[in-house]
Amino acid sequence: MTRMITAEVRDDLVTTPRRPGSRDKSRLPDLVGVGPPLALFCLFMLIPMVVALVLSFTTWNGLGNPRWAGGANWSRFFSDPVARTSVTVTLKVVVLSYVVQTPISLALGLFTAGRQRYRAVYAAIFVLPLLMSTAGIALLWGSLLDPNFGAMTALSKAWHMSFLNQNWLGDPNLTLYVIIAIIAWQFIPFHTLLYAVGRRQIPAVLYEAALIDGATPWQMFRRVTLPQLRYTIVTSGILMIVGGLTYFDIIYIMTNGGPGYTTRVLSLDMYYVAVQQNEYGYASVLAVILGAIGIAVAMGLVRFSGFASMRSQQAGAT
Amino acid sequence: MHRRRAALAVAAAAAMATVVAACSSSGSSAPKAGGTGSGSGGTATMWLVTTGPSPADDAEKALVSSFEQSHPGSTINLTLVENQSYKQKLQLAMGAGNPPTIFWTWGGGILQQYIKAGYVEPLDQSTGSPFLPSSLGPVTYQGKLYGIPVQGTQPVYFFYNKQIFNQYHLKFPATWNELLSTISTLKSHGVTPISLAEGDQWPGLMYLEYLTDRIGGPQVAKDLEANKPGAWSNPAVIQALTDIQQLVKAGAFNQGYQSLKFSGGGSDALVYSGKAAMQLMGDWDISSVMGSNKGFVTSGNLGMAPFPTVPGGTGNPADLAGNTASYVAISSRATPAQKKVAKEFLKELASQSYAKAQVSAGEVPVTSGASGLFSGQDLATYDNTIYSDVQKAPSFQYSWDQALTPAPSAALLTNLAQVFEQTMTPQAFASAMNKVAASGT
């Protein structure tokens, strides 16, 4: 069965050699097809980025015309202690989010892709946070962690567990990790879904073959599941990392970047510099840097992982 | 393939750039005359701030319609704008050369930026004469008047739970040393002495404002506002910050004060539920507590007291800090006809009838001679004290976060929060703020 279908698909993929005369004709529809998305891409992606780059060399408070400032904003970035803190905090959020979310999502994904009893019930519970809006999540956790009237404090009193009675959102050494945990709570369900879908697409024959070869469950995971999930891991990783770089809403609602600057990520810093301090030139520097890091990381991941070539992972299996 | 990869990455990253550029796209056009494009002669537009439907809104609406009746042919299109988004909305409208004829302002640093850029119409000095002189500071720039109060004054007081003070036979401290001993007494009884919502960052600023004034007098804050070099290292500021950290070390504040927010009502709840004894807050706290626990206020349990004096300080104990008032100003980009309507309308804001309407709405107006208006009102005792305090105050220090320009103001709030968290020393605070002020725009 599988073999036949694959053969059909492969037929489609074979490019028919073009005759010299048909070249010009075939290009026109291409342009017509590509035009609208290209125009939208320029309008909403390229042009704003170029404008931000230009603005980063100006001083402008939103009134009148921007004044040329040369590299002043850029040299300010490199001597700005707040910006340095923001970069560090952002990197922490990205790295820790990835490290925390990936194994949990993978484990939950593999579990929900299985055929155990009540699997659907568990899956529904796991996915629950995905149904909540970010603002809702932030307010919910905010009131749970409230040090005076929150559920954690009540629990710590009722069960005499004093470690629950922390200054969750006000302790400079703790709050960032609380925030990272809440971000994980919010996004693990999504990545769990990705992994569950990825796992279900692995053909059963691979496991049957491994079983016949006498593979242990760990070996099956290590030699079959993980390699087969390669692109899922890359996709989920890019989403986590780029998402982590630009993460904003929960931090904005719950801590406003505080206490002090301890949860002030780069995107929040950019927002405050632009909207609260009306320094659009310097805010553009932050935006360009954030954009550049995002592009570099995404391109690096794509290249490093071989994602772009989209080689089949199932050669020989079908 | 390579190109698609780049495109994917660009797409992933462009979202952030869009934010900044979206703000900027409207800005390059020069300001043009004509207000919001309502070209016809006698129609002015007005933006006022609202924090949700309130009696103060109704008073404003009533004033507009009575103005339109007494001035046939003149119309004012009033738009009530939500508080949080107002500053940005106005900034964008100003930058795009499309502001309303009459716009709400808190005066201070942001208004000064607009004045310097030539966006604000100067007013006749006589327009301001019906108001208490101390109330016009935030809208006066280089001796010229640019705004008129539209809503009441909001000085800052200590609000305290009288039941707690009675229970432990305490009277509200009048001096700093009494405050410290009250704090230790309250702590020994397991009561949190002071409720502080530093998660919002501005509540801590009120301590710095009052302490600086009590210690060094009003000139210190004036130097800060004037951006004098090194003004933040003034010994009075350093002393005030040290005193703040003394309070923190004494355990004066509630647990989790770093993240508690006033807007959620949490810091009020600590006081009226008896968990904490007092809170330093603007006089809006009266209506805020009323909103969540009316009985507590009407049964007279909410005490109100001035900030204690500091021994050896040169500031007058009658000095106040807080929001002097909220104002309206006129855009210089409006048509002559619109400006004429607007100036006529601003005169109405000084009228006795509007002052009366404000009092019924729970505001304390800053027109001179309003003292007789409070009797019979729900909150007459509070309002009478507030009004006469404002009348008598030798100096009414305007909230620094409003008085300063946006960049130093933002740095002030965050750095001060770090002082409250003990992660920044007073000296480090001063040098950080001096640096921001020196690079200031």
PDB file of N, CA and C in Angstrom, chain B residues 226-311:
ATOM      1  N   ALA B 226      14.541  71.089  37.318  1.00  0.00           N
ATOM      2  CA  ALA B 226      15.278  71.967  36.413  1.00  0.00           C
ATOM      3  C   ALA B 226      16.492  71.274  35.822  1.00  0.00           C
ATOM      4  N   ASN B 227      16.679  69.978  36.181  1.00  0.00           N
ATOM      5  CA  ASN B 227      17.780  69.214  35.601  1.00  0.00           C
ATOM      6  C   ASN B 227      19.150  69.788  35.948  1.00  0.00           C
ATOM      7  N   LYS B 228      19.291  70.349  37.160  1.00  0.00           N
ATOM      8  CA  LYS B 228      20.594  70.910  37.548  1.00  0.00           C
ATOM      9  C   LYS B 228      21.609  69.784  37.682  1.00  0.00           C
ATOM     10  N   PRO B 229      22.838  70.020  37.203  1.00  0.00           N
ATOM     11  CA  PRO B 229      23.848  68.955  37.278  1.00  0.00           C
ATOM     12  C   PRO B 229      24.083  68.500  38.716  1.00  0.00           C
ATOM     13  N   GLY B 230      24.097  67.216  38.919  1.00  0.00           N
ATOM     14  CA  GLY B 230      24.373  66.666  40.240  1.00  0.00           C
ATOM     15  C   GLY B 230      23.247  66.829  41.244  1.00  0.00           C
ATOM     16  N   ALA B 231      22.065  67.270  40.783  1.00  0.00           N
ATOM     17  CA  ALA B 231      20.979  67.557  41.724  1.00  0.00           C
ATOM     18  C   ALA B 231      20.565  66.323  42.524  1.00  0.00           C
ATOM     19  N   TRP B 232      20.738  65.141  41.931  1.00  0.00           N
ATOM     20  CA  TRP B 232      20.280  63.936  42.617  1.00  0.00           C
ATOM     21  C   TRP B 232      21.199  63.543  43.764  1.00  0.00           C
ATOM     22  N   SER B 233      22.421  64.111  43.811  1.00  0.00           N
ATOM     23  CA  SER B 233      23.303  63.796  44.951  1.00  0.00           C
ATOM     24  C   SER B 233      23.081  64.746  46.110  1.00  0.00           C
ATOM     25  N   ASN B 234      22.067  65.603  46.025  1.00  0.00           N
ATOM     26  CA  ASN B 234      21.746  66.488  47.146  1.00  0.00           C
ATOM     27  C   ASN B 234      21.648  65.675  48.446  1.00  0.00           C
ATOM     28  N   PRO B 235      22.285  66.166  49.517  1.00  0.00           N
ATOM     29  CA  PRO B 235      22.270  65.405  50.778  1.00  0.00           C
ATOM     30  C   PRO B 235      20.857  65.066  51.238  1.00  0.00           C
ATOM     31  N   ALA B 236      19.891  65.941  50.931  1.00  0.00           N
ATOM     32  CA  ALA B 236      18.511  65.665  51.343  1.00  0.00           C
ATOM     33  C   ALA B 236      17.973  64.422  50.645  1.00  0.00           C
ATOM     34  N   VAL B 237      18.315  64.266  49.358  1.00  0.00           N
ATOM     35  CA  VAL B 237      17.852  63.091  48.616  1.00  0.00           C
ATOM     36  C   VAL B 237      18.509  61.829  49.187  1.00  0.00           C
ATOM     37  N   ILE B 238      19.825  61.916  49.419  1.00  0.00           N
ATOM     38  CA  ILE B 238      20.544  60.762  49.956  1.00  0.00           C
ATOM     39  C   ILE B 238      19.964  60.367  51.318  1.00  0.00           C
ATOM     40  N   GLN B 239      19.720  61.399  52.159  1.00  0.00           N
ATOM     41  CA  GLN B 239      19.168  61.126  53.480  1.00  0.00           C
ATOM     42  C   GLN B 239      17.787  60.475  53.366  1.00  0.00           C
ATOM     43  N   ALA B 240      16.965  61.006  52.441  1.00  0.00           N
ATOM     44  CA  ALA B 240      15.620  60.454  52.261  1.00  0.00           C
ATOM     45  C   ALA B 240      15.698  58.989  51.853  1.00  0.00           C
ATOM     46  N   LEU B 241      16.610  58.677  50.922  1.00  0.00           N
ATOM     47  CA  LEU B 241      16.745  57.292  50.467  1.00  0.00           C
ATOM     48  C   LEU B 241      17.231  56.391  51.599  1.00  0.00           C
ATOM     49  N   THR B 242      18.148  56.934  52.423  1.00  0.00           N
ATOM     50  CA  THR B 242      18.645  56.164  53.560  1.00  0.00           C
ATOM     51  C   THR B 242      17.504  55.882  54.537  1.00  0.00           C
ATOM     52  N   ASP B 243      16.679  56.908  54.772  1.00  0.00           N
ATOM     53  CA  ASP B 243      15.525  56.715  55.664  1.00  0.00           C
ATOM     54  C   ASP B 243      14.581  55.648  55.121  1.00  0.00           C
ATOM     55  N   ILE B 244      14.394  55.653  53.795  1.00  0.00           N
ATOM     56  CA  ILE B 244      13.522  54.650  53.186  1.00  0.00           C
ATOM     57  C   ILE B 244      14.062  53.249  53.475  1.00  0.00           C
ATOM     58  N   GLN B 245      15.383  53.096  53.278  1.00  0.00           N
ATOM     59  CA  GLN B 245      15.953  51.770  53.521  1.00  0.00           C
ATOM     60  C   GLN B 245      15.901  51.405  55.007  1.00  0.00           C
ATOM     61  N   GLN B 246      15.911  52.438  55.866  1.00  0.00           N
ATOM     62  CA  GLN B 246      15.746  52.184  57.301  1.00  0.00           C
ATOM     63  C   GLN B 246      14.358  51.576  57.561  1.00  0.00           C
ATOM     64  N   LEU B 247      13.326  52.136  56.886  1.00  0.00           N
ATOM     65  CA  LEU B 247      11.978  51.576  57.022  1.00  0.00           C
ATOM     66  C   LEU B 247      11.956  50.122  56.561  1.00  0.00           C
ATOM     67  N   VAL B 248      12.594  49.869  55.420  1.00  0.00           N
ATOM     68  CA  VAL B 248      12.599  48.506  54.888  1.00  0.00           C
ATOM     69  C   VAL B 248      13.261  47.565  55.882  1.00  0.00           C
ATOM     70  N   LYS B 249      14.415  48.006  56.410  1.00  0.00           N
ATOM     71  CA  LYS B 249      15.153  47.149  57.345  1.00  0.00           C
ATOM     72  C   LYS B 249      14.357  46.910  58.617  1.00  0.00           C
ATOM     73  N   ALA B 250      13.575  47.927  59.017  1.00  0.00           N
ATOM     74  CA  ALA B 250      12.767  47.771  60.222  1.00  0.00           C
ATOM     75  C   ALA B 250      11.579  46.848  59.986  1.00  0.00           C
ATOM     76  N   GLY B 251      11.416  46.379  58.749  1.00  0.00           N
ATOM     77  CA  GLY B 251      10.289  45.492  58.448  1.00  0.00           C
ATOM     78  C   GLY B 251       8.960  46.214  58.447  1.00  0.00           C
ATOM     79  N   ALA B 252       8.984  47.486  58.002  1.00  0.00           N
ATOM     80  CA  ALA B 252       7.765  48.278  58.069  1.00  0.00           C
ATOM     81  C   ALA B 252       6.720  47.849  57.048  1.00  0.00           C
ATOM     82  N   PHE B 253       7.161  47.253  55.940  1.00  0.00           N
ATOM     83  CA  PHE B 253       6.227  47.012  54.834  1.00  0.00           C
ATOM     84  C   PHE B 253       5.722  45.578  54.811  1.00  0.00           C
ATOM     85  N   ASN B 254       4.566  45.398  54.178  1.00  0.00           N
ATOM     86  CA  ASN B 254       3.946  44.090  54.062  1.00  0.00           C
ATOM     87  C   ASN B 254       4.848  43.137  53.288  1.00  0.00           C
ATOM     88  N   GLN B 255       4.636  41.844  53.530  1.00  0.00           N
ATOM     89  CA  GLN B 255       5.374  40.861  52.757  1.00  0.00           C
ATOM     90  C   GLN B 255       4.983  40.979  51.285  1.00  0.00           C
ATOM     91  N   GLY B 256       5.965  40.897  50.404  1.00  0.00           N
ATOM     92  CA  GLY B 256       5.672  40.982  48.976  1.00  0.00           C
ATOM     93  C   GLY B 256       5.325  42.372  48.511  1.00  0.00           C
ATOM     94  N   TYR B 257       5.753  43.403  49.249  1.00  0.00           N
ATOM     95  CA  TYR B 257       5.443  44.766  48.822  1.00  0.00           C
ATOM     96  C   TYR B 257       6.025  45.061  47.447  1.00  0.00           C
ATOM     97  N   GLN B 258       7.095  44.320  47.069  1.00  0.00           N
ATOM     98  CA  GLN B 258       7.744  44.592  45.785  1.00  0.00           C
ATOM     99  C   GLN B 258       6.824  44.294  44.610  1.00  0.00           C
ATOM    100  N   SER B 259       5.867  43.397  44.794  1.00  0.00           N
ATOM    101  CA  SER B 259       5.028  43.027  43.655  1.00  0.00           C
ATOM    102  C   SER B 259       3.561  43.387  43.862  1.00  0.00           C
ATOM    103  N   LEU B 260       3.203  43.864  45.049  1.00  0.00           N
ATOM    104  CA  LEU B 260       1.806  44.212  45.299  1.00  0.00           C
ATOM    105  C   LEU B 260       1.421  45.427  44.467  1.00  0.00           C
ATOM    106  N   LYS B 261       0.187  45.407  43.912  1.00  0.00           N
ATOM    107  CA  LYS B 261      -0.237  46.541  43.090  1.00  0.00           C
ATOM    108  C   LYS B 261      -1.436  47.239  43.704  1.00  0.00           C
ATOM    109  N   PHE B 262      -1.427  48.570  43.593  1.00  0.00           N
ATOM    110  CA  PHE B 262      -2.557  49.336  44.103  1.00  0.00           C
ATOM    111  C   PHE B 262      -3.796  49.058  43.266  1.00  0.00           C
ATOM    112  N   SER B 263      -3.584  48.938  41.938  1.00  0.00           N
ATOM    113  CA  SER B 263      -4.716  48.815  41.023  1.00  0.00           C
ATOM    114  C   SER B 263      -5.568  47.591  41.330  1.00  0.00           C
ATOM    115  N   GLY B 264      -4.994  46.533  41.868  1.00  0.00           N
ATOM    116  CA  GLY B 264      -5.792  45.365  42.191  1.00  0.00           C
ATOM    117  C   GLY B 264      -6.572  45.514  43.494  1.00  0.00           C
ATOM    118  N   GLY B 265      -6.356  46.622  44.210  1.00  0.00           N
ATOM    119  CA  GLY B 265      -7.038  46.827  45.477  1.00  0.00           C
ATOM    120  C   GLY B 265      -6.384  46.114  46.645  1.00  0.00           C
ATOM    121  N   GLY B 266      -5.266  45.432  46.383  1.00  0.00           N
ATOM    122  CA  GLY B 266      -4.635  44.627  47.424  1.00  0.00           C
ATOM    123  C   GLY B 266      -4.089  45.448  48.574  1.00  0.00           C
ATOM    124  N   SER B 267      -3.475  46.593  48.268  1.00  0.00           N
ATOM    125  CA  SER B 267      -2.861  47.374  49.342  1.00  0.00           C
ATOM    126  C   SER B 267      -3.943  48.029  50.214  1.00  0.00           C
ATOM    127  N   ASP B 268      -5.083  48.381  49.613  1.00  0.00           N
ATOM    128  CA  ASP B 268      -6.216  48.875  50.407  1.00  0.00           C
ATOM    129  C   ASP B 268      -6.746  47.777  51.317  1.00  0.00           C
ATOM    130  N   ALA B 269      -6.887  46.592  50.726  1.00  0.00           N
ATOM    131  CA  ALA B 269      -7.477  45.473  51.469  1.00  0.00           C
ATOM    132  C   ALA B 269      -6.668  45.174  52.728  1.00  0.00           C
ATOM    133  N   LEU B 270      -5.337  45.283  52.627  1.00  0.00           N
ATOM    134  CA  LEU B 270      -4.510  45.038  53.806  1.00  0.00           C
ATOM    135  C   LEU B 270      -4.910  45.967  54.943  1.00  0.00           C
ATOM    136  N   VAL B 271      -5.213  47.230  54.597  1.00  0.00           N
ATOM    137  CA  VAL B 271      -5.531  48.208  55.634  1.00  0.00           C
ATOM    138  C   VAL B 271      -6.930  47.981  56.198  1.00  0.00           C
ATOM    139  N   TYR B 272      -7.949  47.857  55.318  1.00  0.00           N
ATOM    140  CA  TYR B 272      -9.294  47.757  55.899  1.00  0.00           C
ATOM    141  C   TYR B 272      -9.572  46.383  56.493  1.00  0.00           C
ATOM    142  N   SER B 273      -8.796  45.367  56.084  1.00  0.00           N
ATOM    143  CA  SER B 273      -9.000  44.060  56.705  1.00  0.00           C
ATOM    144  C   SER B 273      -8.232  43.952  58.026  1.00  0.00           C
ATOM    145  N   GLY B 274      -7.458  44.997  58.363  1.00  0.00           N
ATOM    146  CA  GLY B 274      -6.766  44.990  59.641  1.00  0.00           C
ATOM    147  C   GLY B 274      -5.441  44.260  59.637  1.00  0.00           C
ATOM    148  N   LYS B 275      -4.983  43.818  58.443  1.00  0.00           N
ATOM    149  CA  LYS B 275      -3.688  43.146  58.392  1.00  0.00           C
ATOM    150  C   LYS B 275      -2.553  44.146  58.464  1.00  0.00           C
ATOM    151  N   ALA B 276      -2.794  45.340  57.898  1.00  0.00           N
ATOM    152  CA  ALA B 276      -1.775  46.389  57.947  1.00  0.00           C
ATOM    153  C   ALA B 276      -2.407  47.636  58.545  1.00  0.00           C
ATOM    154  N   ALA B 277      -1.566  48.495  59.142  1.00  0.00           N
ATOM    155  CA  ALA B 277      -2.126  49.618  59.884  1.00  0.00           C
ATOM    156  C   ALA B 277      -2.323  50.868  59.032  1.00  0.00           C
ATOM    157  N   MET B 278      -1.447  51.104  58.060  1.00  0.00           N
ATOM    158  CA  MET B 278      -1.535  52.374  57.323  1.00  0.00           C
ATOM    159  C   MET B 278      -0.973  52.239  55.925  1.00  0.00           C
ATOM    160  N   GLN B 279      -1.282  53.254  55.117  1.00  0.00           N
ATOM    161  CA  GLN B 279      -0.797  53.299  53.749  1.00  0.00           C
ATOM    162  C   GLN B 279      -0.614  54.755  53.342  1.00  0.00           C
ATOM    163  N   LEU B 280       0.522  55.065  52.706  1.00  0.00           N
ATOM    164  CA  LEU B 280       0.736  56.408  52.168  1.00  0.00           C
ATOM    165  C   LEU B 280       0.172  56.423  50.754  1.00  0.00           C
ATOM    166  N   MET B 281      -0.816  57.306  50.514  1.00  0.00           N
ATOM    167  CA  MET B 281      -1.509  57.234  49.227  1.00  0.00           C
ATOM    168  C   MET B 281      -2.138  58.585  48.908  1.00  0.00           C
ATOM    169  N   GLY B 282      -2.413  58.812  47.627  1.00  0.00           N
ATOM    170  CA  GLY B 282      -3.125  60.018  47.219  1.00  0.00           C
ATOM    171  C   GLY B 282      -4.541  60.000  47.752  1.00  0.00           C
ATOM    172  N   ASP B 283      -5.200  61.155  47.763  1.00  0.00           N
ATOM    173  CA  ASP B 283      -6.515  61.207  48.407  1.00  0.00           C
ATOM    174  C   ASP B 283      -7.575  60.413  47.640  1.00  0.00           C
ATOM    175  N   TRP B 284      -7.221  59.921  46.433  1.00  0.00           N
ATOM    176  CA  TRP B 284      -8.144  59.038  45.732  1.00  0.00           C
ATOM    177  C   TRP B 284      -8.343  57.732  46.494  1.00  0.00           C
ATOM    178  N   ASP B 285      -7.488  57.494  47.470  1.00  0.00           N
ATOM    179  CA  ASP B 285      -7.621  56.266  48.249  1.00  0.00           C
ATOM    180  C   ASP B 285      -8.949  56.237  49.003  1.00  0.00           C
ATOM    181  N   ILE B 286      -9.475  57.418  49.364  1.00  0.00           N
ATOM    182  CA  ILE B 286     -10.752  57.445  50.083  1.00  0.00           C
ATOM    183  C   ILE B 286     -11.833  56.794  49.222  1.00  0.00           C
ATOM    184  N   SER B 287     -11.944  57.241  47.966  1.00  0.00           N
ATOM    185  CA  SER B 287     -12.985  56.658  47.119  1.00  0.00           C
ATOM    186  C   SER B 287     -12.637  55.223  46.750  1.00  0.00           C
ATOM    187  N   SER B 288     -11.333  54.926  46.689  1.00  0.00           N
ATOM    188  CA  SER B 288     -10.939  53.560  46.369  1.00  0.00           C
ATOM    189  C   SER B 288     -11.353  52.594  47.485  1.00  0.00           C
ATOM    190  N   VAL B 289     -11.131  52.991  48.750  1.00  0.00           N
ATOM    191  CA  VAL B 289     -11.552  52.142  49.868  1.00  0.00           C
ATOM    192  C   VAL B 289     -13.074  52.085  49.930  1.00  0.00           C
ATOM    193  N   MET B 290     -13.719  53.238  49.697  1.00  0.00           N
ATOM    194  CA  MET B 290     -15.190  53.272  49.657  1.00  0.00           C
ATOM    195  C   MET B 290     -15.728  52.231  48.688  1.00  0.00           C
ATOM    196  N   GLY B 291     -15.046  52.147  47.514  1.00  0.00           N
ATOM    197  CA  GLY B 291     -15.495  51.229  46.468  1.00  0.00           C
ATOM    198  C   GLY B 291     -15.471  49.782  46.923  1.00  0.00           C
ATOM    199  N   SER B 292     -14.489  49.399  47.747  1.00  0.00           N
ATOM    200  CA  SER B 292     -14.432  47.985  48.116  1.00  0.00           C
ATOM    201  C   SER B 292     -14.975  47.706  49.514  1.00  0.00           C
ATOM    202  N   ASN B 293     -15.011  48.732  50.372  1.00  0.00           N
ATOM    203  CA  ASN B 293     -15.541  48.496  51.711  1.00  0.00           C
ATOM    204  C   ASN B 293     -16.150  49.793  52.243  1.00  0.00           C
ATOM    205  N   LYS B 294     -17.371  50.077  51.787  1.00  0.00           N
ATOM    206  CA  LYS B 294     -17.973  51.372  52.069  1.00  0.00           C
ATOM    207  C   LYS B 294     -18.141  51.603  53.567  1.00  0.00           C
ATOM    208  N   GLY B 295     -18.562  50.550  54.259  1.00  0.00           N
ATOM    209  CA  GLY B 295     -18.833  50.685  55.681  1.00  0.00           C
ATOM    210  C   GLY B 295     -17.625  51.134  56.479  1.00  0.00           C
ATOM    211  N   PHE B 296     -16.440  50.712  56.041  1.00  0.00           N
ATOM    212  CA  PHE B 296     -15.224  51.060  56.739  1.00  0.00           C
ATOM    213  C   PHE B 296     -15.029  52.573  56.756  1.00  0.00           C
ATOM    214  N   VAL B 297     -15.371  53.214  55.643  1.00  0.00           N
ATOM    215  CA  VAL B 297     -15.200  54.659  55.551  1.00  0.00           C
ATOM    216  C   VAL B 297     -16.331  55.382  56.269  1.00  0.00           C
ATOM    217  N   THR B 298     -17.568  54.966  56.010  1.00  0.00           N
ATOM    218  CA  THR B 298     -18.698  55.703  56.574  1.00  0.00           C
ATOM    219  C   THR B 298     -18.770  55.559  58.097  1.00  0.00           C
ATOM    220  N   SER B 299     -18.247  54.463  58.637  1.00  0.00           N
ATOM    221  CA  SER B 299     -18.246  54.344  60.094  1.00  0.00           C
ATOM    222  C   SER B 299     -17.043  55.056  60.716  1.00  0.00           C
ATOM    223  N   GLY B 300     -16.289  55.764  59.878  1.00  0.00           N
ATOM    224  CA  GLY B 300     -15.228  56.617  60.408  1.00  0.00           C
ATOM    225  C   GLY B 300     -13.967  55.890  60.803  1.00  0.00           C
ATOM    226  N   ASN B 301     -13.726  54.698  60.233  1.00  0.00           N
ATOM    227  CA  ASN B 301     -12.536  53.954  60.619  1.00  0.00           C
ATOM    228  C   ASN B 301     -11.301  54.286  59.795  1.00  0.00           C
ATOM    229  N   LEU B 302     -11.515  55.035  58.698  1.00  0.00           N
ATOM    230  CA  LEU B 302     -10.367  55.373  57.852  1.00  0.00           C
ATOM    231  C   LEU B 302      -9.805  56.716  58.304  1.00  0.00           C
ATOM    232  N   GLY B 303      -8.663  56.677  58.972  1.00  0.00           N
ATOM    233  CA  GLY B 303      -8.034  57.915  59.413  1.00  0.00           C
ATOM    234  C   GLY B 303      -7.169  58.514  58.322  1.00  0.00           C
ATOM    235  N   MET B 304      -6.973  59.820  58.408  1.00  0.00           N
ATOM    236  CA  MET B 304      -6.135  60.501  57.412  1.00  0.00           C
ATOM    237  C   MET B 304      -5.190  61.427  58.157  1.00  0.00           C
ATOM    238  N   ALA B 305      -3.877  61.329  57.893  1.00  0.00           N
ATOM    239  CA  ALA B 305      -2.917  62.140  58.633  1.00  0.00           C
ATOM    240  C   ALA B 305      -1.806  62.604  57.705  1.00  0.00           C
ATOM    241  N   PRO B 306      -1.231  63.774  57.990  1.00  0.00           N
ATOM    242  CA  PRO B 306      -0.133  64.264  57.155  1.00  0.00           C
ATOM    243  C   PRO B 306       1.129  63.456  57.380  1.00  0.00           C
ATOM    244  N   PHE B 307       2.058  63.561  56.441  1.00  0.00           N
ATOM    245  CA  PHE B 307       3.333  62.865  56.562  1.00  0.00           C
ATOM    246  C   PHE B 307       4.106  63.439  57.743  1.00  0.00           C
ATOM    247  N   PRO B 308       4.727  62.592  58.565  1.00  0.00           N
ATOM    248  CA  PRO B 308       5.420  63.088  59.762  1.00  0.00           C
ATOM    249  C   PRO B 308       6.566  64.042  59.428  1.00  0.00           C
ATOM    250  N   THR B 309       6.943  64.839  60.415  1.00  0.00           N
ATOM    251  CA  THR B 309       8.100  65.713  60.230  1.00  0.00           C
ATOM    252  C   THR B 309       9.370  64.922  60.520  1.00  0.00           C
ATOM    253  N   VAL B 310      10.487  65.423  59.993  1.00  0.00           N
ATOM    254  CA  VAL B 310      11.764  64.762  60.223  1.00  0.00           C
ATOM    255  C   VAL B 310      12.629  65.690  61.064  1.00  0.00           C
ATOM    256  N   PRO B 311      13.191  65.182  62.178  1.00  0.00           N
ATOM    257  CA  PRO B 311      13.970  66.062  63.052  1.00  0.00           C
ATOM    258  C   PRO B 311      15.163  66.663  62.310  1.00  0.00           C
TER     259      PRO B 311
END
